[in-house]
Coordinates of C-alpha atoms in Angstrom, one line a residue:
Chain K
M619 CA -28.8 140.9 103.5
A620 CA -30.8 143.1 101.2
T621 CA -28.8 145.6 99.2
A622 CA -29.8 148.8 97.4
F623 CA -31.9 148.3 94.3
Q624 CA -32.3 144.7 94.9
K625 CA -35.9 143.3 94.2
V626 CA -37.7 142.1 97.3
Y627 CA -40.6 140.0 97.0
T628 CA -43.2 140.0 99.7
Q629 CA -45.8 137.7 98.6
I630 CA -45.5 134.0 99.5
S631 CA -48.2 131.9 97.7
Q632 CA -47.7 128.8 99.6
I633 CA -45.9 127.6 102.8
T634 CA -45.4 123.9 103.5
K635 CA -43.2 122.4 106.4
A636 CA -39.9 122.9 104.6
T637 CA -40.8 124.9 101.4
C638 CA -42.2 128.3 100.3
S639 CA -43.5 129.2 96.9
L640 CA -43.7 132.5 95.3
K641 CA -43.9 134.0 91.8
A642 CA -40.5 135.4 90.7
K643 CA -38.5 135.9 87.5
G644 CA -35.0 135.6 86.5
V645 CA -33.9 133.1 89.1
G646 CA -32.0 129.7 88.6
Y647 CA -31.8 126.3 90.3
D648 CA -29.8 126.0 93.5
E649 CA -29.9 129.9 93.8
L650 CA -29.7 131.1 97.3
A651 CA -32.3 133.3 98.8
T652 CA -33.2 134.7 102.3
I653 CA -36.7 134.8 103.6
N654 CA -36.9 137.2 106.6
G655 CA -33.3 136.5 107.0
K656 CA -33.6 132.7 106.8
L657 CA -31.4 131.0 104.2
A658 CA -33.3 129.1 101.5
Q659 CA -32.4 127.4 98.2
V660 CA -34.4 127.2 95.0
V661 CA -35.3 123.6 94.5
K662 CA -38.1 123.8 91.8
I663 CA -39.0 126.2 89.0
M664 CA -42.4 125.9 87.1
G665 CA -42.8 128.9 84.8
D666 CA -42.5 131.9 87.1
N667 CA -43.5 129.7 90.1
V668 CA -40.5 129.3 92.4
T669 CA -40.3 126.8 95.2
L670 CA -37.6 127.6 98.0
Q671 CA -36.4 125.1 100.5
V672 CA -35.8 126.8 103.8
F673 CA -32.9 125.0 105.4
E674 CA -34.0 125.5 108.9
G675 CA -37.6 125.0 108.3
T676 CA -40.5 127.5 107.7
G677 CA -41.6 127.9 111.2
G678 CA -42.5 131.5 111.9
I679 CA -42.3 132.7 108.4
P680 CA -45.6 134.8 107.5
T681 CA -47.0 135.0 103.9
N682 CA -45.8 138.5 103.6
A683 CA -42.0 137.6 104.5
E684 CA -39.3 139.6 102.6
V685 CA -37.7 137.3 100.1
T686 CA -34.5 138.3 98.3
F687 CA -32.6 136.4 95.9
L688 CA -28.8 136.4 96.2
G689 CA -28.0 135.7 92.7
K690 CA -25.6 132.9 93.4
S691 CA -25.5 129.2 94.4
P692 CA -23.7 128.4 97.7
S693 CA -20.0 129.0 97.5
L694 CA -16.9 128.9 99.3
K695 CA -14.1 131.4 99.8
V696 CA -10.9 129.4 99.2
S697 CA -7.4 130.5 100.1
D698 CA -4.7 129.2 102.5
Q699 CA -6.4 130.8 105.3
L700 CA -8.7 127.8 105.4
A701 CA -6.2 125.7 106.9
G702 CA -6.8 124.9 110.7
R703 CA -10.3 126.1 110.7
F704 CA -13.7 124.8 111.5
F705 CA -16.7 125.8 109.3
N706 CA -20.3 125.0 109.0
A707 CA -22.2 123.9 106.0
Y708 CA -22.3 127.4 104.5
G709 CA -18.6 127.6 104.7
L710 CA -18.9 130.2 107.7
P711 CA -16.4 129.8 110.6
I712 CA -17.9 128.2 113.7
D713 CA -14.5 128.3 115.6
G714 CA -14.9 132.0 116.5
G715 CA -12.2 133.0 114.2
P716 CA -12.2 135.6 111.5
E717 CA -13.9 135.2 108.0
I718 CA -11.8 133.8 105.3
E719 CA -10.6 136.1 102.6
G720 CA -10.0 134.6 99.2
K721 CA -11.5 133.6 95.9
E722 CA -15.2 132.9 95.9
V723 CA -15.8 129.5 94.2
P724 CA -19.3 127.9 93.7
I725 CA -19.4 124.5 95.3
G726 CA -20.6 121.4 93.5
G727 CA -18.9 122.0 90.2
P728 CA -18.0 119.3 87.8
S729 CA -15.3 116.7 88.6
V730 CA -12.0 116.6 87.0
N731 CA -11.8 115.4 83.4
P732 CA -10.5 111.9 83.3
V733 CA -8.1 112.6 80.7
R734 CA -6.5 115.1 83.0
R735 CA -6.0 112.4 85.5
K736 CA -3.3 109.8 86.1
Q737 CA -3.8 106.1 87.2
P738 CA -3.4 106.1 91.0
S739 CA -0.1 104.6 91.9
E740 CA 1.0 106.0 95.4
L741 CA 0.6 103.9 98.6
I742 CA -1.2 105.5 101.5
A743 CA 0.2 103.7 104.6
T744 CA -2.1 103.7 107.6
G745 CA -0.1 101.4 109.9
I746 CA -3.1 99.3 110.2
A747 CA -2.2 95.8 108.6
G748 CA -5.7 95.0 108.0
I749 CA -5.7 97.9 105.6
D750 CA -2.1 98.2 104.4
M751 CA -1.4 94.5 104.0
N752 CA -4.8 93.1 102.9
N753 CA -6.6 96.2 101.3
T754 CA -3.8 98.7 100.5
L755 CA -5.1 102.1 99.9
V756 CA -3.8 104.1 97.0
S757 CA -3.8 107.9 96.7
G758 CA -6.6 109.2 94.4
Q759 CA -8.8 106.2 95.5
K760 CA -12.4 106.6 96.9
I761 CA -13.3 104.0 99.5
P762 CA -15.9 103.7 102.4
F763 CA -15.9 102.0 105.6
F764 CA -19.0 99.9 105.8
A765 CA -19.7 99.8 109.6
D766 CA -22.5 99.4 112.1
P767 CA -23.2 102.6 113.9
D768 CA -21.8 101.0 117.1
Q769 CA -18.4 100.4 115.6
P770 CA -15.5 102.9 116.2
F771 CA -15.3 104.1 112.5
N772 CA -14.6 107.8 113.4
E773 CA -11.7 106.7 115.4
V774 CA -10.3 104.5 112.8
M775 CA -10.6 107.3 110.3
A776 CA -9.1 109.8 112.6
M777 CA -6.1 107.4 113.0
V778 CA -5.9 106.7 109.3
A779 CA -5.8 110.6 108.7
M780 CA -3.1 111.3 111.4
R781 CA -0.9 108.6 110.0
A782 CA -1.3 109.1 106.2
K783 CA 1.4 111.4 104.9
C784 CA -0.7 114.0 103.2
D785 CA -0.5 117.8 103.0
K786 CA -4.2 118.6 104.0
I787 CA -7.0 116.6 105.7
I788 CA -10.5 117.7 105.0
L789 CA -13.2 116.4 107.3
G790 CA -16.7 116.6 106.1
G791 CA -19.0 115.8 109.1
M792 CA -22.8 115.2 108.4
G793 CA -25.2 114.6 111.2
M794 CA -22.3 114.3 113.6
T795 CA -22.9 114.2 117.4
N796 CA -21.2 117.0 119.2
D797 CA -19.2 114.2 121.0
D798 CA -17.8 113.1 117.7
Y799 CA -17.1 116.7 116.5
Y800 CA -15.0 117.3 119.8
F801 CA -13.4 114.1 119.4
F802 CA -12.1 114.9 116.0
R803 CA -11.2 118.5 117.2
N804 CA -9.2 117.2 120.2
T805 CA -7.6 114.4 118.2
F806 CA -6.5 116.9 115.6
S807 CA -5.3 119.6 118.0
N808 CA -3.6 117.1 120.5
A809 CA -1.5 115.7 117.6
G810 CA -0.4 119.2 116.7
A811 CA -1.9 118.7 113.1
L812 CA -4.5 121.3 113.2
D813 CA -2.6 123.5 110.7
R814 CA -3.3 120.9 108.0
I815 CA -6.8 120.2 108.8
I816 CA -9.9 121.9 107.4
S817 CA -13.3 120.8 108.9
F818 CA -16.9 121.4 107.6
I819 CA -19.3 120.3 110.3
N820 CA -23.0 119.6 110.5
T821 CA -24.0 118.3 113.8
T822 CA -27.3 116.8 114.9
E823 CA -28.2 120.1 116.5
D824 CA -28.1 121.7 112.9
P825 CA -30.9 121.4 110.4
A826 CA -30.6 118.1 108.6
V827 CA -30.9 119.5 105.1
E828 CA -28.0 121.6 105.5
R829 CA -25.8 118.7 105.6
L830 CA -26.3 118.3 101.9
L831 CA -23.8 121.1 101.3
I832 CA -21.1 119.6 103.3
P833 CA -19.6 117.2 100.8
D834 CA -19.5 119.7 98.2
M835 CA -17.9 122.3 100.5
A836 CA -15.3 119.8 101.6
L837 CA -14.5 118.9 98.0
T838 CA -14.5 122.4 96.7
A839 CA -11.7 123.1 99.4
A840 CA -9.9 119.8 98.4
E841 CA -9.8 120.8 94.8
Y842 CA -8.5 124.1 95.6
F843 CA -5.4 122.6 97.4
A844 CA -5.0 119.7 95.0
V845 CA -5.5 121.6 91.7
E846 CA -4.0 124.8 92.4
K847 CA -1.5 124.1 95.3
H848 CA -0.6 120.6 94.0
E849 CA -1.0 119.0 97.3
T850 CA -2.0 115.5 98.5
V851 CA -5.3 115.9 100.1
L852 CA -7.4 113.3 102.1
V853 CA -11.1 114.0 102.3
L854 CA -12.9 112.2 105.2
L855 CA -16.7 112.1 104.9
T856 CA -18.7 110.8 107.9
D857 CA -21.4 109.7 107.5
M858 CA -22.7 109.3 104.0
T859 CA -25.9 107.4 105.3
S860 CA -27.0 110.5 106.9
Y861 CA -26.2 112.4 104.0
A862 CA -28.5 110.1 102.0
D863 CA -31.2 110.3 104.7
S864 CA -31.2 114.2 104.0
L865 CA -31.5 113.5 100.3
S866 CA -34.5 111.5 100.9
I867 CA -36.1 114.1 103.0
V868 CA -35.6 116.7 100.3
S869 CA -36.9 114.5 97.4
N870 CA -39.9 113.6 99.6
R871 CA -40.6 117.4 100.0
M872 CA -40.2 118.0 96.5
D873 CA -42.9 115.5 95.7
Q874 CA -40.5 113.1 93.9
I875 CA -41.6 109.4 93.7
P876 CA -39.3 107.6 96.1
S877 CA -37.2 104.8 94.9
K878 CA -35.9 101.7 97.0
D879 CA -35.6 102.3 100.8
S880 CA -37.4 105.6 100.3
M881 CA -34.3 107.1 98.7
P882 CA -34.5 109.4 95.7
G883 CA -34.3 107.8 92.4
S884 CA -31.1 109.9 91.7
L885 CA -29.3 108.5 94.6
Y886 CA -26.6 106.7 92.5
S887 CA -25.9 110.0 90.6
D888 CA -25.9 112.1 93.8
L889 CA -23.4 109.8 95.4
A890 CA -21.3 109.4 92.3
K891 CA -21.2 113.3 92.0
I892 CA -19.4 113.2 95.3
Y893 CA -17.2 110.2 95.1
E894 CA -16.0 110.9 91.6
K895 CA -14.1 113.9 92.7
A896 CA -11.4 111.5 93.8
A897 CA -8.4 112.0 91.4
Q898 CA -4.6 111.7 91.0
F899 CA -3.0 114.3 88.9
P900 CA 0.0 113.6 86.6
E901 CA 3.4 115.1 87.6
S902 CA 3.2 117.1 84.3
A903 CA 0.3 118.9 85.9
G904 CA 2.2 119.5 89.1
G905 CA 0.9 116.4 90.9
G906 CA -1.6 116.6 93.8
S907 CA -4.3 114.1 94.6
I908 CA -7.9 113.9 96.2
T909 CA -8.3 110.8 98.1
I910 CA -11.7 110.1 99.8
I911 CA -12.4 107.9 102.6
A912 CA -16.1 107.8 103.6
V913 CA -18.1 106.0 106.2
T914 CA -21.4 104.4 105.3
T915 CA -23.2 103.2 108.3
L916 CA -25.3 100.0 107.7
S917 CA -28.4 99.2 109.6
G918 CA -28.0 95.8 111.2
G919 CA -25.2 94.9 108.7
D920 CA -27.6 95.1 105.8
I921 CA -25.4 95.7 102.7
T922 CA -28.4 95.3 100.3
H923 CA -29.9 98.6 101.4
A924 CA -29.8 101.1 98.7
V925 CA -27.1 103.4 100.2
P926 CA -24.4 100.8 100.8
D927 CA -25.5 98.8 97.5
N928 CA -25.2 102.1 95.2
T929 CA -22.1 103.2 97.0
G930 CA -20.4 99.8 96.3
Y931 CA -20.8 100.2 92.6
I932 CA -19.2 103.8 92.7
T933 CA -16.4 103.2 95.1
E934 CA -13.2 101.3 94.6
G935 CA -13.8 98.6 97.3
Q936 CA -15.0 99.0 100.9
L937 CA -13.5 98.2 104.3
Y938 CA -15.5 96.3 106.8
L939 CA -15.1 96.5 110.7
R940 CA -15.9 93.6 112.7
R941 CA -15.6 92.7 116.3
D942 CA -13.7 89.5 116.7
S943 CA -15.0 87.7 119.8
D944 CA -12.1 85.4 119.8
V945 CA -9.5 88.1 120.6
G946 CA -12.0 90.8 122.0
K947 CA -10.7 93.4 119.4
V948 CA -12.2 95.3 116.4
I949 CA -10.7 94.0 113.3
V950 CA -10.7 94.8 109.6
D951 CA -12.5 91.8 108.2
P952 CA -10.3 90.2 105.5
F953 CA -13.1 88.3 103.9
R954 CA -15.5 91.1 103.2
S955 CA -13.1 94.0 102.7
L956 CA -11.5 94.9 99.4
S957 CA -9.6 97.7 98.0
R958 CA -9.8 97.3 94.2
L959 CA -6.8 99.4 93.6
K960 CA -4.4 97.4 95.9
Q961 CA -2.6 95.6 93.2
L962 CA -1.3 98.9 91.8
V963 CA 0.9 99.1 94.8
A964 CA 1.2 95.8 96.4
G965 CA 4.6 94.4 95.4
K966 CA 5.4 97.5 93.4
K967 CA 5.6 100.2 96.1
T968 CA 5.8 97.7 99.0
R969 CA 8.0 94.6 99.3
K970 CA 7.9 92.1 96.6
D971 CA 6.6 89.1 98.7
H972 CA 3.5 91.4 99.7
S973 CA 0.8 89.7 97.6
Q974 CA 2.0 86.2 98.2
V975 CA 2.1 86.8 102.0
M976 CA -1.3 88.5 102.0
N977 CA -2.9 85.6 100.0
A978 CA -1.3 82.8 102.1
A979 CA -2.3 84.4 105.3
I980 CA -5.9 84.9 104.2
R981 CA -6.0 81.2 103.0
L982 CA -4.9 80.0 106.3
Y983 CA -7.4 82.3 108.2
A984 CA -10.1 80.7 105.9
D985 CA -8.9 77.3 107.0
A986 CA -9.1 78.4 110.6
A987 CA -12.7 79.5 110.0
N988 CA -13.4 75.9 108.6
A989 CA -11.8 74.5 111.6
K990 CA -13.9 76.5 113.9
T991 CA -17.1 75.2 112.2
K992 CA -15.7 71.7 112.7
L993 CA -15.2 72.4 116.4
E994 CA -18.7 74.0 116.8
N995 CA -20.2 70.8 115.1
G996 CA -18.5 68.6 117.6
F997 CA -15.8 66.9 115.5
D998 CA -12.2 66.1 116.6
L999 CA -9.8 68.6 115.3
T1000 CA -6.6 67.6 113.7
D1001 CA -3.1 68.9 114.6
Y1002 CA -3.4 71.2 111.5
D1003 CA -6.9 72.6 112.6
N1004 CA -5.5 73.4 116.0
R1005 CA -2.4 75.2 114.5
C1006 CA -4.8 77.2 112.2
L1007 CA -7.0 78.2 115.1
S1008 CA -3.8 79.4 117.1
F1009 CA -2.6 81.2 113.9
A1010 CA -6.0 82.9 113.5
K1011 CA -5.9 84.4 117.0
D1012 CA -2.4 85.7 116.7
Y1013 CA -3.1 87.0 113.1
S1014 CA -6.2 88.7 114.4
S1015 CA -4.7 90.3 117.2
K1016 CA -1.3 91.1 115.9
L1017 CA -2.3 92.2 112.2
L1018 CA -6.0 92.7 111.7
A1019 CA -6.8 94.7 114.7
I1020 CA -7.3 98.2 114.3
D1021 CA -5.0 99.2 117.2
V1022 CA -1.9 97.9 115.2
N1023 CA 0.7 100.3 114.0
L1024 CA 3.4 98.7 111.9
N1025 CA 5.2 99.8 108.6
T1026 CA 4.5 97.7 105.7
E1027 CA 7.8 95.7 105.9
E1028 CA 7.2 95.0 109.6
M1029 CA 3.8 93.8 109.1
L1030 CA 5.1 91.3 106.5
D1031 CA 7.8 90.2 108.8
V1032 CA 5.3 89.6 111.6
T1033 CA 3.3 87.5 109.2
W1034 CA 6.3 85.5 108.2
G1035 CA 6.9 85.0 112.0
L1036 CA 3.5 83.5 112.4
F1037 CA 4.0 81.4 109.3
R1038 CA 7.1 79.8 110.8
K1039 CA 5.6 79.4 114.2
Y1040 CA 2.6 77.5 113.2
F1041 CA 3.1 75.9 109.7
K1042 CA 5.3 73.8 107.8
L1043 CA 6.8 75.2 104.5
E1044 CA 4.5 73.1 102.3
E1045 CA 1.4 74.3 104.1
V1046 CA 2.1 77.9 103.3
N1047 CA 2.5 77.5 99.5
I1048 CA 4.6 80.5 98.9
K1049 CA 6.9 80.7 96.0
K1050 CA 10.4 79.5 96.8
E1051 CA 12.1 82.7 95.8
F1052 CA 10.6 84.3 98.9
T1053 CA 10.7 81.4 101.2
D1054 CA 14.4 81.2 100.6
I1055 CA 14.8 84.8 102.0
Y1056 CA 12.1 84.9 104.7
W1057 CA 11.8 81.5 106.0
K1058 CA 14.6 81.6 108.5
Chain Z
M1282 CA -14.5 81.2 89.3
N1283 CA -16.6 78.3 90.5
P1284 CA -15.2 75.3 88.6
I1285 CA -18.5 73.3 89.1
D1286 CA -21.1 75.8 88.6
S1287 CA -19.4 77.4 85.6
Y1288 CA -19.6 75.7 82.3
S1289 CA -18.8 76.2 78.5
K1290 CA -21.0 74.7 76.0
Y1291 CA -18.0 74.6 73.6
L1292 CA -16.8 71.3 75.0
E1293 CA -19.9 69.8 73.5
Y1294 CA -19.6 71.4 70.1
P1295 CA -18.3 69.1 67.1
E1296 CA -16.6 72.2 65.6
F1297 CA -14.6 72.8 68.8
A1298 CA -13.8 69.1 69.2
E1299 CA -12.4 69.2 65.6
Y1300 CA -10.4 72.3 66.3
I1301 CA -8.8 71.2 69.5
K1302 CA -8.0 67.9 67.9
E1303 CA -5.7 69.6 65.4
H1304 CA -4.3 72.1 67.9
I1305 CA -3.6 69.9 70.9
N1306 CA -4.8 66.2 70.4
E1307 CA -8.0 64.2 70.4
E1308 CA -7.7 63.2 74.1
W1309 CA -7.9 66.8 75.3
I1310 CA -11.8 66.9 75.8
P1311 CA -12.0 63.4 77.5
K1312 CA -9.3 64.4 79.8
V1313 CA -11.0 67.6 80.8
L1314 CA -14.3 65.9 81.4
N1315 CA -12.5 63.4 83.5
L1316 CA -11.1 66.2 85.6
K1317 CA -14.6 67.9 85.9
T1318 CA -16.0 64.7 87.1
R1319 CA -13.2 64.4 89.7
M1320 CA -14.0 67.9 91.0
Q1321 CA -17.7 67.0 91.4
R1322 CA -16.9 63.9 93.2
G1323 CA -14.5 65.9 95.5
K1324 CA -17.2 68.4 96.3
E1325 CA -19.6 65.5 97.2
I1326 CA -17.0 63.9 99.5
A1327 CA -16.2 67.3 101.1
E1328 CA -19.9 67.5 101.9
Q1329 CA -19.9 63.9 103.4
I1330 CA -16.8 64.8 105.4
N1331 CA -18.6 67.9 106.7
I1332 CA -21.5 65.7 107.9
L1333 CA -19.6 62.7 109.2
G1334 CA -16.2 64.0 110.2
D1335 CA -12.7 63.2 109.1
D1336 CA -13.0 59.8 110.8
G1337 CA -16.5 59.1 109.6
V1338 CA -15.3 58.2 105.9
P1339 CA -13.0 55.7 104.6
V1340 CA -9.4 56.9 103.9
D1341 CA -10.0 56.4 100.2
Y1342 CA -12.6 59.3 100.4
H1343 CA -9.8 61.5 101.6
V1344 CA -7.6 60.6 98.7
T1345 CA -10.3 61.3 96.2
F1346 CA -11.1 64.6 97.9
W1347 CA -7.4 65.7 97.9
K1348 CA -7.1 64.7 94.2
S1349 CA -9.8 67.3 93.4
E1350 CA -7.9 69.8 95.5
V1351 CA -4.8 69.2 93.4
I1352 CA -6.9 70.0 90.3
D1353 CA -8.2 73.2 92.0
Y1354 CA -4.9 74.4 93.3
V1355 CA -2.7 73.5 90.4
I1356 CA -4.8 74.1 87.4
L1357 CA -7.7 76.4 88.5
Q1358 CA -5.9 78.6 90.8
Q1359 CA -3.6 80.6 88.7
D1360 CA -1.6 83.5 90.4
A1361 CA -2.7 86.5 88.2
F1362 CA -0.2 88.7 90.0
D1363 CA 2.9 86.6 89.2
E1364 CA 4.8 87.1 86.0
V1365 CA 5.2 83.5 85.1
D1366 CA 2.0 81.9 86.5
A1367 CA -0.2 84.6 84.9
V1368 CA 0.7 83.4 81.3
T1369 CA 0.3 79.9 80.5
P1370 CA 0.5 79.0 76.9
L1371 CA -1.6 76.1 75.5
E1372 CA 1.6 73.8 75.3
R1373 CA 2.3 74.5 79.1
Q1374 CA -1.4 73.8 80.0
E1375 CA -1.2 70.5 78.2
E1376 CA 1.6 69.5 80.3
I1377 CA 0.2 70.5 83.4
L1378 CA -3.1 68.9 82.7
N1379 CA -1.3 65.6 81.8
L1380 CA 0.8 65.8 85.0
V1381 CA -2.3 66.4 87.2
T1382 CA -4.1 63.6 85.4
K1383 CA -1.3 61.3 86.2
I1384 CA -1.6 62.2 89.9
C1385 CA -5.3 61.8 90.1
E1386 CA -4.9 58.3 88.2
K1387 CA -2.6 56.8 90.7
E1388 CA -4.6 54.5 92.8
D1389 CA -1.9 52.3 94.6
F1390 CA -1.4 54.6 97.6
Q1391 CA -0.9 53.1 101.0
F1392 CA -2.1 55.4 103.6
D1393 CA -2.8 54.4 107.3
T1394 CA -4.9 57.4 108.3
F1395 CA -6.4 60.4 106.6
L1396 CA -3.7 62.6 108.2
D1397 CA -1.1 60.9 106.0
V1398 CA -3.2 61.6 103.1
T1399 CA -3.3 65.3 103.8
D1400 CA 0.5 65.6 104.4
Y1401 CA 1.1 63.8 101.2
F1402 CA -1.1 65.9 99.0
K1403 CA -0.1 69.1 100.6
K1404 CA 3.5 68.3 99.6
M1405 CA 2.4 67.6 96.2
I1406 CA 0.4 70.7 95.9
N1407 CA 3.2 72.8 97.0
L1408 CA 5.7 71.1 94.6
C1409 CA 3.2 71.8 91.8
K1410 CA 2.7 75.4 92.6
Q1411 CA 6.6 75.9 92.7
M1412 CA 6.6 74.3 89.2
N1413 CA 3.9 76.6 88.0
Y1414 CA 6.0 79.7 89.4
S1415 CA 9.0 78.3 87.5
L1416 CA 9.9 79.6 84.0
Y1417 CA 8.6 77.1 81.5
K1418 CA 11.3 74.4 80.4
S1419 CA 13.9 76.1 82.8
E1420 CA 16.2 73.9 84.8
Q1421 CA 14.2 74.8 88.0
Y1422 CA 11.0 73.6 86.1
Y1423 CA 12.4 70.2 85.3
D1424 CA 13.6 69.9 88.7
Y1425 CA 10.2 70.3 90.2
V1426 CA 8.7 67.9 87.5
K1427 CA 11.4 65.4 88.7
Q1428 CA 10.4 65.8 92.4
I1429 CA 6.8 65.3 91.5
E1430 CA 7.5 62.2 89.5
A1431 CA 9.5 60.9 92.3
M1432 CA 6.6 61.3 94.6
L1433 CA 4.4 59.3 92.3
N1434 CA 6.8 56.2 92.3

């Protein structure tokens, strides 16, 4: 990669497992370099002592290796040619296709100035009632799935992506198994949607540290389509816990003092830098939006871990998946999930009875949970308790389950149907204005 | 908001007592304290019912419990996403408080089983909720007040 008149350093002063140090001048933070052809990035500068992090590790690098600085931080070439392609963490094609021609943009730039944004107000319909009815998503929102590693979060995310009406879907895969990679690839191509999907993939085979580039690559592509092409862009990031794991590896190698759960002290800023790129642009600026749906895997459902904890402060809610053993399906847990932006669209972009139906259903579902405790403690159930339990089963399998596909009107109608089937009018406690229309 | 764990020291301040006496009336604070006690009693009974079961406590206990539920549903649980219910001026708050106090102070119920208690109070709560959703002093509003009064007689 060395070009004419480019300075080549050949004296490495120190080599650790992941870094090389040498004396060099005129280099900047995050600048890329090659060491005997291996890609590295500047992570520390002390005077003229520069530490480079070698992405694939320092194995096989001699002290007299040739080091050249590339004079730029990681970048991505952006143009319409990105559509339908698969890339690695450096933005290079991995699908055997040609290189992209276009404007070269450095990744990881600042997020859009808040004064240039608009309050999110467009509904993103997913067909899953546990999301659309109880935790409605809004374009320009940032929201993660909190899920145990064994839960089908990638399947749900792929489903959401296919059903959401957006112009581009950008997938950032971090520490993905090849199975997951092929799953996404097949799902997208089988649905004939490949032309609106762009993927940046780091699999478990690739060096772990490379995955730190993935979210910035994905979001740089997203900003191109949203800002310059005024498109609605959905960014899927899976999984942010393995991204954070890489952060901790790097900070450890840089001799930073670890914070809680061996995460770097900058974890909050590192995550916020990514999530805050979600934005809705006003029509006056041509529209366009970036919506981020991420996955944060939990270890043993522990939400007090530094990663989900910090994520929860940044994102606008979270979606929980839970296996409901009563109906044998994976559902979106109505008690623990929350979309903080739902009231911006519920009853405004959806039918007017939306929030009342949602609240009534969740209250009755909570009554069912109490009835279940009563049953487990060996008490007699009342007629109301039994009706609640039957309602909960139907509600869980017909609405909360992730295999549901209904439009927002249909899900409200189905819920009204369940109300009428199991309850009396006064048990549902919904405004008369709505019961007059829908309680038939 | 947890109505039992949350508190405001203002209810104890003489300055506030003076203020509220002028702006509403001097019974306001005793009425609020009365409802707070009823909430606490309701919680204690709910715990009893959890341990002993619905049949393990006297029917009267269920009445006390459901009265606390009325306070919770009708006064404490406002619908912040409803145009009418989200905004409750002091005058309307006082009327609601008086009505709920009236419901709580009725003692001469004749229920055979706890199921009758539940049915009665669920109907009552629903009427109160509908009243809360109605425009203040509208025909509909007074119609619900009438229906609630009828249930009390």
